[in-house]
Amino acid sequence: MSRQRIEQEVVDYVSVNFDPSEWDIEGIVEEIHDLGFDTVDDMDQDTFTEILQRHDLG
């Protein structure tokens, strides 16, 4: 359940701020989930930004 929520939050964030085709959405979701977070809101901004940078395909 939490993985689906994370995916929706990541898709929403990336869609509003960037071109989604330039991002490895599944990789972002997997990394957040593997770190044990249930939602993007559970993370600090620096951690989220670092994860996004690692999965930038653009």
Tab-separated table of C-alpha atoms in Angstrom:
chain	number	residue	atom	x	y	z
A	1	MET	CA	0.000	0.000	0.000
A	2	SER	CA	2.664	2.518	0.967
A	3	ARG	CA	4.611	1.837	-2.242
A	4	GLN	CA	1.585	2.893	-4.303
A	5	ARG	CA	1.236	6.056	-2.243
A	6	ILE	CA	4.923	6.874	-2.706
A	7	GLU	CA	4.607	6.299	-6.454
A	8	GLN	CA	1.615	8.637	-6.700
A	9	GLU	CA	3.383	11.335	-4.680
A	10	VAL	CA	6.538	11.061	-6.816
A	11	VAL	CA	4.550	11.140	-10.073
A	12	ASP	CA	2.586	14.166	-8.844
A	13	TYR	CA	5.753	16.014	-7.796
A	14	VAL	CA	7.706	15.244	-10.954
A	15	SER	CA	4.741	16.007	-13.241
A	16	VAL	CA	4.257	19.452	-11.713
A	17	ASN	CA	7.918	20.428	-11.564
A	18	PHE	CA	9.615	18.562	-14.428
A	19	ASP	CA	9.148	16.482	-17.574
A	20	PRO	CA	8.292	12.991	-16.220
A	21	SER	CA	9.987	11.291	-19.179
A	22	GLU	CA	13.339	12.559	-17.888
A	23	TRP	CA	13.052	10.667	-14.601
A	24	ASP	CA	13.352	7.032	-13.519
A	25	ILE	CA	10.113	7.068	-11.514
A	26	GLU	CA	10.310	3.377	-10.601
A	27	GLY	CA	13.878	3.803	-9.389
A	28	ILE	CA	12.904	6.773	-7.226
A	29	VAL	CA	9.960	4.883	-5.727
A	30	GLU	CA	12.064	1.781	-5.104
A	31	GLU	CA	14.809	3.732	-3.346
A	32	ILE	CA	12.355	5.639	-1.124
A	33	HIS	CA	10.534	2.414	-0.264
A	34	ASP	CA	13.792	0.543	0.424
A	35	LEU	CA	14.830	3.286	2.848
A	36	GLY	CA	11.676	2.527	4.846
A	37	PHE	CA	9.663	5.658	4.166
A	38	ASP	CA	5.881	5.343	3.803
A	39	THR	CA	5.361	8.705	2.124
A	40	VAL	CA	7.452	11.427	0.556
A	41	ASP	CA	6.326	13.696	3.415
A	42	ASP	CA	8.155	11.413	5.875
A	43	MET	CA	11.471	12.374	4.262
A	44	ASP	CA	13.525	15.509	4.722
A	45	GLN	CA	13.885	17.656	1.612
A	46	ASP	CA	17.632	17.046	1.270
A	47	THR	CA	17.198	13.264	1.158
A	48	PHE	CA	14.395	13.537	-1.394
A	49	THR	CA	16.480	15.887	-3.550
A	50	GLU	CA	19.472	13.526	-3.434
A	51	ILE	CA	17.295	10.607	-4.534
A	52	LEU	CA	15.828	12.653	-7.388
A	53	GLN	CA	19.299	13.646	-8.579
A	54	ARG	CA	20.393	9.999	-8.731
A	55	HIS	CA	17.449	9.152	-10.993
A	56	ASP	CA	17.561	12.138	-13.356
A	57	LEU	CA	17.649	10.772	-16.916
A	58	GLY	CA	17.650	14.216	-18.524
